[in-house]
Amino acid sequence: MIERYSLQPNNFNPDTPKEFVLLSIIAQSFFQPFSLEDNLLVILTALTAGSGIGFNRAMLFLKDGMRLKATTWLGPRSPEEAEAIWTMLSSPGIGYAEIVAYNRDLVTRMVKDVQPKLKHFIYDLEDQSLPLPALAALNKEIILVNEAGKEPAVDPNFMNFIQVDSFLCLPLVAQDEVLGEIVVDKGITHAPIDLNDIELARLCALLAGNYIYTTNLYKKVVEMEKMAALGEMAAFVSHQLRNPIVAIGGFTQQMLASPCQPDRCRRNLNIIQEQVKHLEDIIYKLSHFLKITIRELQPVDVKPILLNLVERPDIKLKAARKAISLKLAPELPLIQCDPVYFEEAVVNLLDNALDFTPEGGKVYLRARPYNNKYVLIIIKDSGPGLDEKSQDKMFTPFYTTKENGIGLGLLFVKRIIDTCDGKLEVQSKPGRGTMFKLYFKVRERGQS
Amino acid sequence: MKKILLIEDDLALSLLYEEELKNEGYTMVVAHDADSALELVQKEEFDLIITDIRMPGKDGIELIANVMGLRKDIPIIINTAYQSYKDDFMTWAADAYVIKSSSLEELKAKIKELIGS
């Protein structure tokens, strides 16, 4: 016999210890997309909710450069409010989403009263004579302050603000790096802070530290990926520009180096003109490629577009002495895309197919529903086909086997299909032509 | 006269190199892809090979590996727009690595160094 349980902590029974409930709610944050603010607020709520862990108010400091800055202060304003939060937290069906919604509401309300005062609490972590509460972060240790009014190490401004006798400073540390601090107190119940409280608070601080660390790491990775893509792009572009530039420079030098025969001069100038045209072409196509942005997917009826497309003069010109076999299923559902980009994607592939098909050969264009979920567009040529190596390279920017190709066409197609949430498959074998299969998602009912 | 095999898929560039190196007194044979270059290497004697790396079909690195299997003694110069191929250990097998530039002086100097004028 087997029993199944959800990975995500959910419904608790009434005798679940409160500590478990709270930690489970915090643990739910692990299932959320990275929203550092929300996740930290959930921890603060768990720490401060009435009969929960037992603290009443929490101030969050985050490290910004070498400074520790107060960013949020959260807590109920009265014992009743504290109790109401706890009742909400422990009622059945309450989870992460409800707490996040509640927190956002609370913070919005508090921003006006409290947030302006928080900006006074900025501590320089390079200052070795830091007062409490920042000292805890600097020393990477949890510090409990009792009889705070008599303690000279406490920042008097901070004392004025929180107006309590006891508070607990929890540094947020991950991988030995200080990332922030949480200061909690029992400013409403005025109960003493005991060892049990400290144990639970330490767990919360560890989780908070790790959230911040992971989020920072995630941001860094995204940034690095962007830079890497940019670097790759720059390398490809500079290579692509280099060939024509070398040719222009080389042929110019040839003319300057020695008295130029009129014929030779003319020929060189023609070559230079061609290369400049090629450069313009690269720049035009590149900017066109970079501009692909589909803001909103729309319902697209592919049938009239495909019927029209084979009648386009540029396609007809290319298809002279070749044939296009067009077959469309009688019923084709609407797809989700952008009509202009859809047409461009198909034209690009059809254009390629015609280029690679020898005279007298045939290009096949098909459209039919697939699996109720997609409309499948097939474009097949009677060309030489591609070996595995060329297939691997075909989506590499600027890779081309065409004499005047730029090597962006297929990438362009792929990018359009990705944007429309579709799929692209290629089947090719040397001597047997190449077939592209484009799967476009069918518009779901009720979607506009 | 020394005979050089040039492999370059860009037509304008291959014409430029061909003319400039002929001017230096070399006999030039041009191929626009690796396969036809390999056929030539099997049929004719060359004093030097100059090859691009990024080409449709077989690339320059594969070409170098194939040439080395046929004729270990022919010096090879890689002439490419990419700095990055220097990290590919197969390119170490070449005798020189020259980045494409509108001034052919560096290329000419390397040729002279390897096979004289």
Short mmCIF file of C-alpha atoms in Angstrom, two decimals, chain A residues 235-236 238-239 242-247 249-251 253-254 264 267-268 271 275 389-390 393 396-401 403, chain B residues 8-13 15-17 19-20 23 52 54-59 62 80-82 99-105:
data_model
loop_
_atom_site.label_atom_id
_atom_site.label_comp_id
_atom_site.label_asym_id
_atom_site.label_seq_id
_atom_site.Cartn_x
_atom_site.Cartn_y
_atom_site.Cartn_z
CA ALA A 235 32.19 38.23 -32.16
CA PHE A 236 29.90 37.00 -34.93
CA SER A 238 32.69 41.63 -36.18
CA HIS A 239 33.70 38.54 -38.15
CA ARG A 242 35.58 41.88 -41.37
CA ASN A 243 35.53 40.02 -44.71
CA PRO A 244 33.94 42.85 -46.71
CA ILE A 245 36.04 45.46 -44.90
CA VAL A 246 39.27 43.57 -45.64
CA ALA A 247 38.22 43.34 -49.30
CA GLY A 249 40.63 48.04 -47.79
CA GLY A 250 42.70 45.61 -49.83
CA PHE A 251 41.37 46.66 -53.23
CA GLN A 253 45.27 49.88 -51.34
CA GLN A 254 45.90 48.09 -54.60
CA ARG A 264 41.69 47.40 -63.16
CA ARG A 267 36.92 46.47 -61.60
CA ASN A 268 38.23 47.30 -58.12
CA ILE A 271 34.14 45.05 -56.16
CA GLN A 275 31.16 44.78 -50.73
CA LYS A 389 27.34 18.58 -39.17
CA SER A 390 25.57 21.21 -41.23
CA LYS A 393 25.33 24.44 -37.38
CA THR A 396 24.32 29.29 -35.60
CA PRO A 397 24.21 33.02 -36.29
CA PHE A 398 25.86 33.92 -39.61
CA TYR A 399 26.36 30.32 -40.65
CA THR A 400 25.34 30.03 -44.28
CA THR A 401 25.82 27.71 -47.21
CA GLU A 403 26.70 32.28 -51.74
CA GLU B 8 39.03 31.03 -49.12
CA ASP B 9 35.27 30.88 -49.68
CA ASP B 10 34.82 34.64 -50.03
CA LEU B 11 35.23 35.41 -53.73
CA ALA B 12 36.34 39.03 -53.36
CA LEU B 13 38.93 38.12 -50.75
CA LEU B 15 40.74 37.43 -55.73
CA LEU B 16 42.52 40.04 -53.61
CA TYR B 17 44.93 37.49 -52.07
CA GLU B 19 46.52 39.06 -57.12
CA GLU B 20 48.58 40.42 -54.25
CA ASN B 23 52.53 40.24 -57.41
CA ASP B 52 40.42 30.27 -43.89
CA ARG B 54 34.98 29.25 -41.24
CA MET B 55 33.70 27.88 -44.55
CA PRO B 56 30.55 26.07 -45.64
CA GLY B 57 30.96 22.31 -45.48
CA LYS B 58 34.24 21.13 -44.01
CA ASP B 59 35.92 23.89 -42.02
CA GLU B 62 39.12 19.67 -40.47
CA THR B 80 40.89 34.00 -40.36
CA ALA B 81 38.78 36.81 -38.97
CA TYR B 82 38.48 34.94 -35.68
CA ILE B 99 44.14 37.57 -38.50
CA LYS B 100 42.55 38.89 -41.69
CA SER B 101 43.41 42.52 -42.29
CA SER B 102 43.18 44.92 -45.21
CA SER B 103 46.94 45.25 -44.99
CA LEU B 104 48.44 42.03 -46.26
CA GLU B 105 51.89 42.87 -44.88
#
